[in-house]
Amino acid sequence: MPDVAQALVGLHATDPSTVFLAAAARTSAPDIAAMEEALYEERTLERMLCMRRTMFVVPTALAPVIEASTGRAIAAKERAACAVYLRDGAGWSAQRYAAVEEDLLEALAARGEAGAAQLAADVPALREQVTVAPGKPYERRQAVSSRILRVLAAEGRIRRGRPTGTFNSNQFRWTLSPLADAAEAWETGAAQAELARRYLAAFGPATTEDLKWWTGWTLTDTRKAIAATGAVSIGLDDGTGYLLPDDLEPVTTPEPWVALLPGLDPTAMGWRQRDFHLDPAHVGELYDRNGNIGPTIWADGRIIGAWAQHPSGRINTHLLTDPGPGARRAVDARAQALATWLGDLRITPHYRTPLERRLTQ
């Protein structure tokens, strides 16, 4: 699993199941226990808020670069927004916010690992609640602990540990993290250049717009980062793309292949311009209203359909393009293998797409 994350820079983790399904699709003998070992025991992987203000699982060795290149700016915005949230919603002063935060860190240091409820038992102020979206149909009450923990995690001062449920749970335990200290060694521009190099190694040829969208950087920062890599410009159907200087040799055509990739898979989310692997006519079926892609079927570098897990555990598939009899048989075999691997586990994507919903019925 660390090798998979390294090859793709990181695995999207807004939906926790994506991490495991994306790794399984690229592993000959996927093992959930081994994946959890890498995340929670060996800690060769780090779950963090970073590119485009979304969750990723990235190699721990790369995490300081990602924190300095994308996480640092995000953390500053998160802290400022949280201060306003606590001031307006709970009447907290900056001094009270700082004091509660220090109490939280001390409690976490004493426990070693703890869930939000345990920390709230140690620090009662964390149980205070704020009304979110007052007056709206989706108005709700929210404990302040979730926002405070999110800021500390964005700053690399704490990290998400083992979830309280199965691997697809979003309820995590927390531990202290040295990530913030490690990221201090990186200047932002140098870190952005290094991340751009990693991205182009994984996804090149790619356009400036692709990298800008993937990272969430400004256009100026994106251009500077690409230039710092020494990337070579090449002509693409949709504009100018860039490749690293040592990645200019022609690529050997691989053997025919198929894959069942999860929603928000890093390959599907790797480029802003996707016409080269996705027929624009199929976007409405495969994406939700906010542009999140659901589970997809790939054949020879193109998206040809979608899949979903039925409540019975069966993997249902639907092809939007006929890839031929050999590929159809391979898709059926992959679907059966995935159903067997998941066993009694049931996966529901966080972002439901039209075709995925129909396939669960």
mmCIF file of C-alpha atoms in Angstrom:
data_model
loop_
_atom_site.group_PDB
_atom_site.id
_atom_site.type_symbol
_atom_site.label_atom_id
_atom_site.label_comp_id
_atom_site.label_asym_id
_atom_site.label_seq_id
_atom_site.Cartn_x
_atom_site.Cartn_y
_atom_site.Cartn_z
ATOM 1 C CA MET A 1 0.000 0.000 0.000
ATOM 2 C CA PRO A 2 2.791 2.544 0.642
ATOM 3 C CA ASP A 3 4.146 1.758 -2.834
ATOM 4 C CA VAL A 4 0.733 2.408 -4.391
ATOM 5 C CA ALA A 5 0.408 5.747 -2.582
ATOM 6 C CA GLN A 6 3.945 6.680 -3.616
ATOM 7 C CA ALA A 7 3.267 5.939 -7.289
ATOM 8 C CA LEU A 8 0.115 8.082 -7.271
ATOM 9 C CA VAL A 9 1.474 10.764 -4.873
ATOM 10 C CA GLY A 10 -1.459 9.975 -2.602
ATOM 11 C CA LEU A 11 -4.818 8.231 -2.330
ATOM 12 C CA HIS A 12 -7.995 10.264 -1.963
ATOM 13 C CA ALA A 13 -9.371 9.739 1.530
ATOM 14 C CA THR A 14 -12.467 11.927 1.887
ATOM 15 C CA ASP A 15 -14.279 8.602 1.658
ATOM 16 C CA PRO A 16 -12.164 6.227 3.824
ATOM 17 C CA SER A 17 -13.133 3.192 1.746
ATOM 18 C CA THR A 18 -11.484 4.759 -1.325
ATOM 19 C CA VAL A 19 -8.047 4.305 0.254
ATOM 20 C CA PHE A 20 -8.464 0.562 0.630
ATOM 21 C CA LEU A 21 -10.341 -0.059 -2.613
ATOM 22 C CA ALA A 22 -7.858 2.004 -4.649
ATOM 23 C CA ALA A 23 -4.946 0.071 -3.155
ATOM 24 C CA ALA A 24 -6.707 -3.266 -3.631
ATOM 25 C CA ALA A 25 -7.334 -2.537 -7.318
ATOM 26 C CA ARG A 26 -3.581 -2.146 -7.811
ATOM 27 C CA THR A 27 -2.357 -5.004 -5.618
ATOM 28 C CA SER A 28 -2.064 -8.664 -6.561
ATOM 29 C CA ALA A 29 -2.971 -9.928 -3.075
ATOM 30 C CA PRO A 30 -4.694 -7.091 -1.199
ATOM 31 C CA ASP A 31 -4.872 -7.504 2.568
ATOM 32 C CA ILE A 32 -6.961 -5.125 4.679
ATOM 33 C CA ALA A 33 -5.005 -5.995 7.830
ATOM 34 C CA ALA A 34 -1.696 -5.174 6.105
ATOM 35 C CA MET A 35 -3.129 -1.874 4.854
ATOM 36 C CA GLU A 36 -4.261 -0.981 8.373
ATOM 37 C CA GLU A 37 -0.840 -1.931 9.691
ATOM 38 C CA ALA A 38 0.804 0.583 7.336
ATOM 39 C CA LEU A 39 -1.633 3.318 8.361
ATOM 40 C CA TYR A 40 -1.935 2.805 12.097
ATOM 41 C CA GLU A 41 1.010 0.765 13.379
ATOM 42 C CA GLU A 42 4.011 1.218 11.075
ATOM 43 C CA ARG A 43 2.731 4.699 10.167
ATOM 44 C CA THR A 44 4.367 4.655 6.769
ATOM 45 C CA LEU A 45 1.242 6.459 5.565
ATOM 46 C CA GLU A 46 -0.290 9.718 6.766
ATOM 47 C CA ARG A 47 -3.919 10.792 6.475
ATOM 48 C CA MET A 48 -4.074 14.560 6.050
ATOM 49 C CA LEU A 49 -6.032 17.544 4.759
ATOM 50 C CA CYS A 50 -4.078 18.894 1.810
ATOM 51 C CA MET A 51 -4.516 19.253 -1.950
ATOM 52 C CA ARG A 52 -7.634 21.238 -2.844
ATOM 53 C CA ARG A 53 -8.640 21.163 0.841
ATOM 54 C CA THR A 54 -9.512 17.476 0.650
ATOM 55 C CA MET A 55 -8.355 14.412 2.558
ATOM 56 C CA PHE A 56 -5.529 12.260 1.193
ATOM 57 C CA VAL A 57 -3.467 9.351 2.451
ATOM 58 C CA VAL A 58 0.146 10.006 1.476
ATOM 59 C CA PRO A 59 3.536 8.391 2.200
ATOM 60 C CA THR A 60 4.757 9.643 5.575
ATOM 61 C CA ALA A 61 8.117 10.598 4.083
ATOM 62 C CA LEU A 62 6.328 12.886 1.601
ATOM 63 C CA ALA A 63 3.906 14.363 4.143
ATOM 64 C CA PRO A 64 6.164 17.310 5.174
ATOM 65 C CA VAL A 65 6.447 18.361 1.520
ATOM 66 C CA ILE A 66 2.692 18.224 1.085
ATOM 67 C CA GLU A 67 2.095 20.048 4.368
ATOM 68 C CA ALA A 68 4.452 22.865 3.342
ATOM 69 C CA SER A 69 3.233 23.093 -0.259
ATOM 70 C CA THR A 70 -0.535 22.918 0.269
ATOM 71 C CA GLY A 71 -1.399 22.202 3.898
ATOM 72 C CA ARG A 72 0.255 25.303 5.357
ATOM 73 C CA ALA A 73 -2.066 27.750 3.564
ATOM 74 C CA ILE A 74 -5.102 25.582 4.245
ATOM 75 C CA ALA A 75 -4.277 25.368 7.962
ATOM 76 C CA ALA A 76 -4.038 29.145 8.244
ATOM 77 C CA LYS A 77 -7.500 29.539 6.732
ATOM 78 C CA GLU A 78 -8.897 26.753 8.925
ATOM 79 C CA ARG A 79 -7.561 28.430 12.095
ATOM 80 C CA ALA A 80 -8.938 31.839 11.162
ATOM 81 C CA ALA A 81 -12.350 30.356 10.301
ATOM 82 C CA CYS A 82 -12.430 28.340 13.524
ATOM 83 C CA ALA A 83 -11.670 31.426 15.621
ATOM 84 C CA VAL A 84 -14.665 33.204 14.053
ATOM 85 C CA TYR A 85 -16.832 30.098 14.496
ATOM 86 C CA LEU A 86 -15.985 29.900 18.207
ATOM 87 C CA ARG A 87 -16.328 33.649 18.763
ATOM 88 C CA ASP A 88 -19.677 34.021 17.028
ATOM 89 C CA GLY A 89 -21.147 30.639 17.907
ATOM 90 C CA ALA A 90 -19.901 30.041 21.450
ATOM 91 C CA GLY A 91 -18.698 33.458 22.607
ATOM 92 C CA TRP A 92 -15.093 32.320 23.000
ATOM 93 C CA SER A 93 -12.252 34.806 23.134
ATOM 94 C CA ALA A 94 -8.915 34.105 21.470
ATOM 95 C CA GLN A 95 -7.483 33.445 24.931
ATOM 96 C CA ARG A 96 -10.146 30.858 25.751
ATOM 97 C CA TYR A 97 -9.614 29.129 22.396
ATOM 98 C CA ALA A 98 -5.861 28.903 23.037
ATOM 99 C CA ALA A 99 -6.331 27.618 26.577
ATOM 100 C CA VAL A 100 -8.798 24.890 25.568
ATOM 101 C CA GLU A 101 -6.517 23.839 22.727
ATOM 102 C CA GLU A 102 -3.581 23.455 25.118
ATOM 103 C CA ASP A 103 -5.742 21.449 27.515
ATOM 104 C CA LEU A 104 -6.731 19.183 24.613
ATOM 105 C CA LEU A 105 -3.110 18.585 23.617
ATOM 106 C CA GLU A 106 -2.142 17.814 27.202
ATOM 107 C CA ALA A 107 -5.025 15.349 27.521
ATOM 108 C CA LEU A 108 -4.044 13.672 24.267
ATOM 109 C CA ALA A 109 -0.408 13.436 25.349
ATOM 110 C CA ALA A 110 -1.505 11.778 28.585
ATOM 111 C CA ARG A 111 -3.730 9.237 26.856
ATOM 112 C CA GLY A 112 -1.453 8.578 23.872
ATOM 113 C CA GLU A 113 -4.472 7.913 21.655
ATOM 114 C CA ALA A 114 -8.069 9.023 22.125
ATOM 115 C CA GLY A 115 -11.342 9.616 20.368
ATOM 116 C CA ALA A 116 -13.186 12.922 20.426
ATOM 117 C CA ALA A 117 -15.565 11.703 23.159
ATOM 118 C CA GLN A 118 -12.653 10.707 25.421
ATOM 119 C CA LEU A 119 -10.988 14.068 24.947
ATOM 120 C CA ALA A 120 -14.272 15.838 25.695
ATOM 121 C CA ALA A 121 -14.492 13.867 28.943
ATOM 122 C CA ASP A 122 -11.058 15.215 29.894
ATOM 123 C CA VAL A 123 -11.706 18.757 28.629
ATOM 124 C CA PRO A 124 -15.394 19.629 29.275
ATOM 125 C CA ALA A 125 -15.191 22.803 27.169
ATOM 126 C CA LEU A 126 -14.976 20.579 24.088
ATOM 127 C CA ARG A 127 -18.584 19.520 24.709
ATOM 128 C CA GLU A 128 -19.922 23.035 24.154
ATOM 129 C CA GLN A 129 -22.089 23.297 21.066
ATOM 130 C CA VAL A 130 -22.603 25.775 18.258
ATOM 131 C CA THR A 131 -25.633 26.109 15.997
ATOM 132 C CA VAL A 132 -24.538 25.515 12.414
ATOM 133 C CA ALA A 133 -26.485 27.093 9.523
ATOM 134 C CA PRO A 134 -29.079 28.772 11.778
ATOM 135 C CA GLY A 135 -32.445 29.228 10.125
ATOM 136 C CA LYS A 136 -31.652 26.833 7.289
ATOM 137 C CA PRO A 137 -33.480 23.521 6.695
ATOM 138 C CA TYR A 138 -30.243 21.709 7.593
ATOM 139 C CA GLU A 139 -29.640 23.662 10.824
ATOM 140 C CA ARG A 140 -27.983 21.512 13.481
ATOM 141 C CA ARG A 141 -26.061 21.643 16.738
ATOM 142 C CA GLN A 142 -22.372 20.713 16.589
ATOM 143 C CA ALA A 143 -19.846 20.149 19.362
ATOM 144 C CA VAL A 144 -16.883 22.516 19.079
ATOM 145 C CA SER A 145 -14.466 19.596 19.432
ATOM 146 C CA SER A 146 -14.753 18.610 15.753
ATOM 147 C CA ARG A 147 -13.615 22.009 14.469
ATOM 148 C CA ILE A 148 -10.779 22.346 16.967
ATOM 149 C CA LEU A 149 -9.479 18.870 16.150
ATOM 150 C CA ARG A 150 -9.690 19.629 12.431
ATOM 151 C CA VAL A 151 -7.507 22.727 12.821
ATOM 152 C CA LEU A 152 -4.860 20.913 14.865
ATOM 153 C CA ALA A 153 -4.792 18.114 12.294
ATOM 154 C CA ALA A 154 -4.520 20.598 9.401
ATOM 155 C CA GLU A 155 -1.498 22.110 11.148
ATOM 156 C CA GLY A 156 0.116 18.696 11.506
ATOM 157 C CA ARG A 157 0.076 18.827 15.318
ATOM 158 C CA ILE A 158 -2.183 15.788 15.660
ATOM 159 C CA ARG A 159 -2.910 12.887 13.303
ATOM 160 C CA ARG A 160 -5.847 10.596 12.653
ATOM 161 C CA GLY A 161 -5.265 7.128 14.054
ATOM 162 C CA ARG A 162 -7.268 3.921 13.836
ATOM 163 C CA PRO A 163 -11.016 4.433 13.280
ATOM 164 C CA THR A 164 -13.470 3.333 15.930
ATOM 165 C CA GLY A 165 -15.281 1.055 13.451
ATOM 166 C CA THR A 166 -14.345 -0.791 10.262
ATOM 167 C CA PHE A 167 -11.901 0.590 7.705
ATOM 168 C CA ASN A 168 -14.621 2.662 6.014
ATOM 169 C CA SER A 169 -15.522 4.555 9.211
ATOM 170 C CA ASN A 170 -15.017 8.322 9.477
ATOM 171 C CA GLN A 171 -14.789 8.287 13.292
ATOM 172 C CA PHE A 172 -11.061 8.355 14.071
ATOM 173 C CA ARG A 173 -8.966 8.197 17.190
ATOM 174 C CA TRP A 174 -6.298 10.885 17.502
ATOM 175 C CA THR A 175 -2.603 10.925 18.411
ATOM 176 C CA LEU A 176 0.062 13.623 18.572
ATOM 177 C CA SER A 177 2.078 14.152 15.389
ATOM 178 C CA PRO A 178 5.535 15.566 14.582
ATOM 179 C CA LEU A 179 4.444 16.586 11.079
ATOM 180 C CA ALA A 180 4.388 20.322 11.780
ATOM 181 C CA ASP A 181 8.013 20.263 12.942
ATOM 182 C CA ALA A 182 9.126 18.237 9.906
ATOM 183 C CA ALA A 183 7.333 20.601 7.514
ATOM 184 C CA GLU A 184 9.189 23.598 8.969
ATOM 185 C CA ALA A 185 12.306 22.435 7.115
ATOM 186 C CA TRP A 186 10.590 23.158 3.782
ATOM 187 C CA GLU A 187 10.180 26.604 2.259
ATOM 188 C CA THR A 188 6.810 26.851 0.498
ATOM 189 C CA GLY A 189 8.173 27.440 -3.021
ATOM 190 C CA ALA A 190 10.655 24.575 -2.790
ATOM 191 C CA ALA A 191 7.939 22.275 -1.460
ATOM 192 C CA GLN A 192 5.596 23.256 -4.301
ATOM 193 C CA ALA A 193 8.309 22.487 -6.856
ATOM 194 C CA GLU A 194 8.876 19.074 -5.301
ATOM 195 C CA LEU A 195 5.161 18.278 -5.243
ATOM 196 C CA ALA A 196 4.839 19.409 -8.880
ATOM 197 C CA ARG A 197 7.690 17.052 -9.771
ATOM 198 C CA ARG A 198 5.956 14.162 -8.001
ATOM 199 C CA TYR A 199 2.682 14.976 -9.723
ATOM 200 C CA LEU A 200 4.217 15.112 -13.202
ATOM 201 C CA ALA A 201 6.043 11.843 -12.561
ATOM 202 C CA ALA A 202 2.703 10.206 -11.770
ATOM 203 C CA PHE A 203 0.279 12.021 -14.090
ATOM 204 C CA GLY A 204 2.369 13.649 -16.830
ATOM 205 C CA PRO A 205 1.832 14.748 -19.482
ATOM 206 C CA ALA A 206 -0.436 17.231 -17.752
ATOM 207 C CA THR A 207 -1.419 20.836 -18.340
ATOM 208 C CA THR A 208 -0.945 23.827 -16.089
ATOM 209 C CA GLU A 209 -4.694 23.799 -15.478
ATOM 210 C CA ASP A 210 -4.536 20.140 -14.469
ATOM 211 C CA LEU A 211 -1.926 20.793 -11.796
ATOM 212 C CA LYS A 212 -3.593 24.006 -10.621
ATOM 213 C CA TRP A 213 -6.891 22.143 -10.179
ATOM 214 C CA TRP A 214 -5.294 19.107 -8.512
ATOM 215 C CA THR A 215 -3.360 21.170 -5.957
ATOM 216 C CA GLY A 216 -5.646 24.149 -5.435
ATOM 217 C CA TRP A 217 -2.734 26.567 -5.998
ATOM 218 C CA THR A 218 -2.931 29.927 -7.713
ATOM 219 C CA LEU A 219 -2.037 30.050 -11.388
ATOM 220 C CA THR A 220 1.157 31.965 -10.574
ATOM 221 C CA ASP A 221 2.335 29.408 -8.011
ATOM 222 C CA THR A 222 1.505 26.582 -10.411
ATOM 223 C CA ARG A 223 3.532 28.093 -13.229
ATOM 224 C CA LYS A 224 6.494 28.718 -10.926
ATOM 225 C CA ALA A 225 6.403 25.175 -9.615
ATOM 226 C CA ILE A 226 6.314 23.656 -13.107
ATOM 227 C CA ALA A 227 9.191 25.854 -14.226
ATOM 228 C CA ALA A 228 11.242 24.819 -11.185
ATOM 229 C CA THR A 229 10.959 21.145 -12.184
ATOM 230 C CA GLY A 230 12.604 21.792 -15.555
ATOM 231 C CA ALA A 231 9.575 20.202 -17.218
ATOM 232 C CA VAL A 232 9.478 20.020 -21.008
ATOM 233 C CA SER A 233 6.416 21.350 -22.852
ATOM 234 C CA ILE A 234 4.675 19.153 -25.410
ATOM 235 C CA GLY A 235 1.586 19.551 -27.566
ATOM 236 C CA LEU A 236 -1.631 17.866 -26.426
ATOM 237 C CA ASP A 237 -5.093 17.755 -27.973
ATOM 238 C CA ASP A 238 -6.342 20.159 -25.281
ATOM 239 C CA GLY A 239 -3.336 22.496 -25.101
ATOM 240 C CA THR A 240 0.226 22.474 -23.838
ATOM 241 C CA GLY A 241 1.259 19.691 -21.507
ATOM 242 C CA TYR A 242 4.384 19.085 -19.464
ATOM 243 C CA LEU A 243 6.630 16.094 -18.877
ATOM 244 C CA LEU A 244 9.708 15.720 -16.707
ATOM 245 C CA PRO A 245 12.983 15.755 -18.687
ATOM 246 C CA ASP A 246 13.666 12.097 -17.851
ATOM 247 C CA ASP A 247 10.178 10.983 -18.946
ATOM 248 C CA LEU A 248 10.284 11.717 -22.675
ATOM 249 C CA GLU A 249 10.768 8.219 -24.077
ATOM 250 C CA PRO A 250 7.807 6.610 -25.892
ATOM 251 C CA VAL A 251 5.658 4.421 -23.663
ATOM 252 C CA THR A 252 5.291 0.750 -24.511
ATOM 253 C CA THR A 253 1.680 -0.253 -25.099
ATOM 254 C CA PRO A 254 0.637 -2.452 -22.160
ATOM 255 C CA GLU A 255 -1.242 -5.720 -22.380
ATOM 256 C CA PRO A 256 -5.055 -5.380 -22.384
ATOM 257 C CA TRP A 257 -6.346 -4.699 -18.864
ATOM 258 C CA VAL A 258 -9.477 -3.850 -16.918
ATOM 259 C CA ALA A 259 -9.955 -2.408 -13.445
ATOM 260 C CA LEU A 260 -12.796 -1.602 -11.072
ATOM 261 C CA LEU A 261 -11.800 1.657 -9.386
ATOM 262 C CA PRO A 262 -13.637 3.247 -6.432
ATOM 263 C CA GLY A 263 -15.310 6.606 -6.217
ATOM 264 C CA LEU A 264 -12.778 9.463 -6.015
ATOM 265 C CA ASP A 265 -10.017 7.158 -7.221
ATOM 266 C CA PRO A 266 -6.744 9.096 -7.700
ATOM 267 C CA THR A 267 -6.507 8.178 -11.382
ATOM 268 C CA ALA A 268 -10.002 9.448 -12.124
ATOM 269 C CA MET A 269 -9.224 12.582 -10.078
ATOM 270 C CA GLY A 270 -5.743 13.149 -11.501
ATOM 271 C CA TRP A 271 -6.558 15.636 -14.288
ATOM 272 C CA ARG A 272 -8.996 18.470 -14.793
ATOM 273 C CA GLN A 273 -9.163 17.721 -18.524
ATOM 274 C CA ARG A 274 -10.518 14.159 -18.829
ATOM 275 C CA ASP A 275 -11.728 13.766 -22.400
ATOM 276 C CA PHE A 276 -8.778 11.505 -23.205
ATOM 277 C CA HIS A 277 -10.087 8.843 -20.832
ATOM 278 C CA LEU A 278 -13.780 9.717 -20.416
ATOM 279 C CA ASP A 279 -16.478 10.316 -23.029
ATOM 280 C CA PRO A 280 -18.084 13.675 -22.065
ATOM 281 C CA ALA A 281 -21.496 12.140 -22.800
ATOM 282 C CA HIS A 282 -21.060 9.881 -19.746
ATOM 283 C CA VAL A 283 -20.224 12.561 -17.184
ATOM 284 C CA GLY A 284 -23.826 12.936 -16.025
ATOM 285 C CA GLU A 285 -24.066 9.253 -15.117
ATOM 286 C CA LEU A 286 -20.686 8.944 -13.426
ATOM 287 C CA TYR A 287 -20.467 12.186 -11.407
ATOM 288 C CA ASP A 288 -22.635 13.692 -8.699
ATOM 289 C CA ARG A 289 -23.850 17.313 -8.794
ATOM 290 C CA ASN A 290 -20.653 18.574 -7.156
ATOM 291 C CA GLY A 291 -18.290 16.915 -9.613
ATOM 292 C CA ASN A 292 -17.341 13.888 -7.501
ATOM 293 C CA ILE A 293 -16.822 10.751 -9.553
ATOM 294 C CA GLY A 294 -18.334 7.462 -8.439
ATOM 295 C CA PRO A 295 -17.016 3.886 -8.851
ATOM 296 C CA THR A 296 -15.873 3.284 -12.425
ATOM 297 C CA ILE A 297 -14.868 0.458 -14.742
ATOM 298 C CA TRP A 298 -11.746 0.994 -16.845
ATOM 299 C CA ALA A 299 -10.406 -0.847 -19.870
ATOM 300 C CA ASP A 300 -7.108 -0.026 -21.547
ATOM 301 C CA GLY A 301 -6.908 3.491 -20.139
ATOM 302 C CA ARG A 302 -10.520 4.618 -20.617
ATOM 303 C CA ILE A 303 -13.613 4.639 -18.432
ATOM 304 C CA ILE A 304 -16.166 2.277 -19.962
ATOM 305 C CA GLY A 305 -18.772 1.911 -17.208
ATOM 306 C CA ALA A 306 -19.630 1.848 -13.520
ATOM 307 C CA TRP A 307 -20.022 -0.647 -10.693
ATOM 308 C CA ALA A 308 -21.720 -0.767 -7.307
ATOM 309 C CA GLN A 309 -22.103 -3.189 -4.444
ATOM 310 C CA HIS A 310 -25.636 -4.503 -4.069
ATOM 311 C CA PRO A 311 -26.934 -4.926 -0.476
ATOM 312 C CA SER A 312 -26.521 -8.674 -0.978
ATOM 313 C CA GLY A 313 -22.779 -8.173 -1.490
ATOM 314 C CA ARG A 314 -22.889 -8.843 -5.229
ATOM 315 C CA ILE A 315 -20.978 -6.407 -7.441
ATOM 316 C CA ASN A 316 -23.272 -5.110 -10.164
ATOM 317 C CA THR A 317 -21.738 -3.614 -13.294
ATOM 318 C CA HIS A 318 -22.989 -1.531 -16.205
ATOM 319 C CA LEU A 319 -21.025 -0.837 -19.369
ATOM 320 C CA LEU A 320 -21.485 2.489 -21.147
ATOM 321 C CA THR A 321 -19.182 1.392 -23.973
ATOM 322 C CA ASP A 322 -18.794 -2.139 -25.323
ATOM 323 C CA PRO A 323 -15.105 -3.107 -24.898
ATOM 324 C CA GLY A 324 -15.462 -6.465 -26.653
ATOM 325 C CA PRO A 325 -15.997 -10.031 -25.388
ATOM 326 C CA GLY A 326 -12.560 -10.475 -23.826
ATOM 327 C CA ALA A 327 -12.803 -7.306 -21.769
ATOM 328 C CA ARG A 328 -16.395 -8.117 -20.775
ATOM 329 C CA ARG A 329 -15.265 -11.453 -19.378
ATOM 330 C CA ALA A 330 -12.423 -9.727 -17.557
ATOM 331 C CA VAL A 331 -14.844 -7.219 -16.013
ATOM 332 C CA ASP A 332 -17.074 -10.056 -14.780
ATOM 333 C CA ALA A 333 -14.058 -11.799 -13.260
ATOM 334 C CA ARG A 334 -12.927 -8.605 -11.531
ATOM 335 C CA ALA A 335 -16.412 -8.029 -10.133
ATOM 336 C CA GLN A 336 -16.548 -11.540 -8.719
ATOM 337 C CA ALA A 337 -13.082 -11.204 -7.203
ATOM 338 C CA LEU A 338 -14.009 -7.885 -5.569
ATOM 339 C CA ALA A 339 -17.197 -9.354 -4.092
ATOM 340 C CA THR A 340 -15.208 -12.252 -2.663
ATOM 341 C CA TRP A 341 -12.561 -9.946 -1.224
ATOM 342 C CA LEU A 342 -15.122 -7.680 0.467
ATOM 343 C CA GLY A 343 -17.003 -10.636 1.906
ATOM 344 C CA ASP A 344 -19.440 -9.410 4.563
ATOM 345 C CA LEU A 345 -18.272 -5.795 4.296
ATOM 346 C CA ARG A 346 -20.686 -3.384 2.640
ATOM 347 C CA ILE A 347 -19.436 -0.275 0.850
ATOM 348 C CA THR A 348 -21.609 2.757 0.143
ATOM 349 C CA PRO A 349 -19.734 5.657 -1.489
ATOM 350 C CA HIS A 350 -19.984 8.969 0.349
ATOM 351 C CA TYR A 351 -20.839 10.633 -2.954
ATOM 352 C CA ARG A 352 -23.695 8.857 -4.725
ATOM 353 C CA THR A 353 -23.886 9.154 -8.505
ATOM 354 C CA PRO A 354 -26.926 8.438 -10.700
ATOM 355 C CA LEU A 355 -25.625 5.198 -12.195
ATOM 356 C CA GLU A 356 -24.178 3.917 -8.907
ATOM 357 C CA ARG A 357 -27.553 4.426 -7.197
ATOM 358 C CA ARG A 358 -29.376 2.457 -9.878
ATOM 359 C CA LEU A 359 -26.886 -0.402 -9.663
ATOM 360 C CA THR A 360 -27.568 -0.901 -5.947
ATOM 361 C CA GLN A 361 -31.263 -1.564 -6.538
#
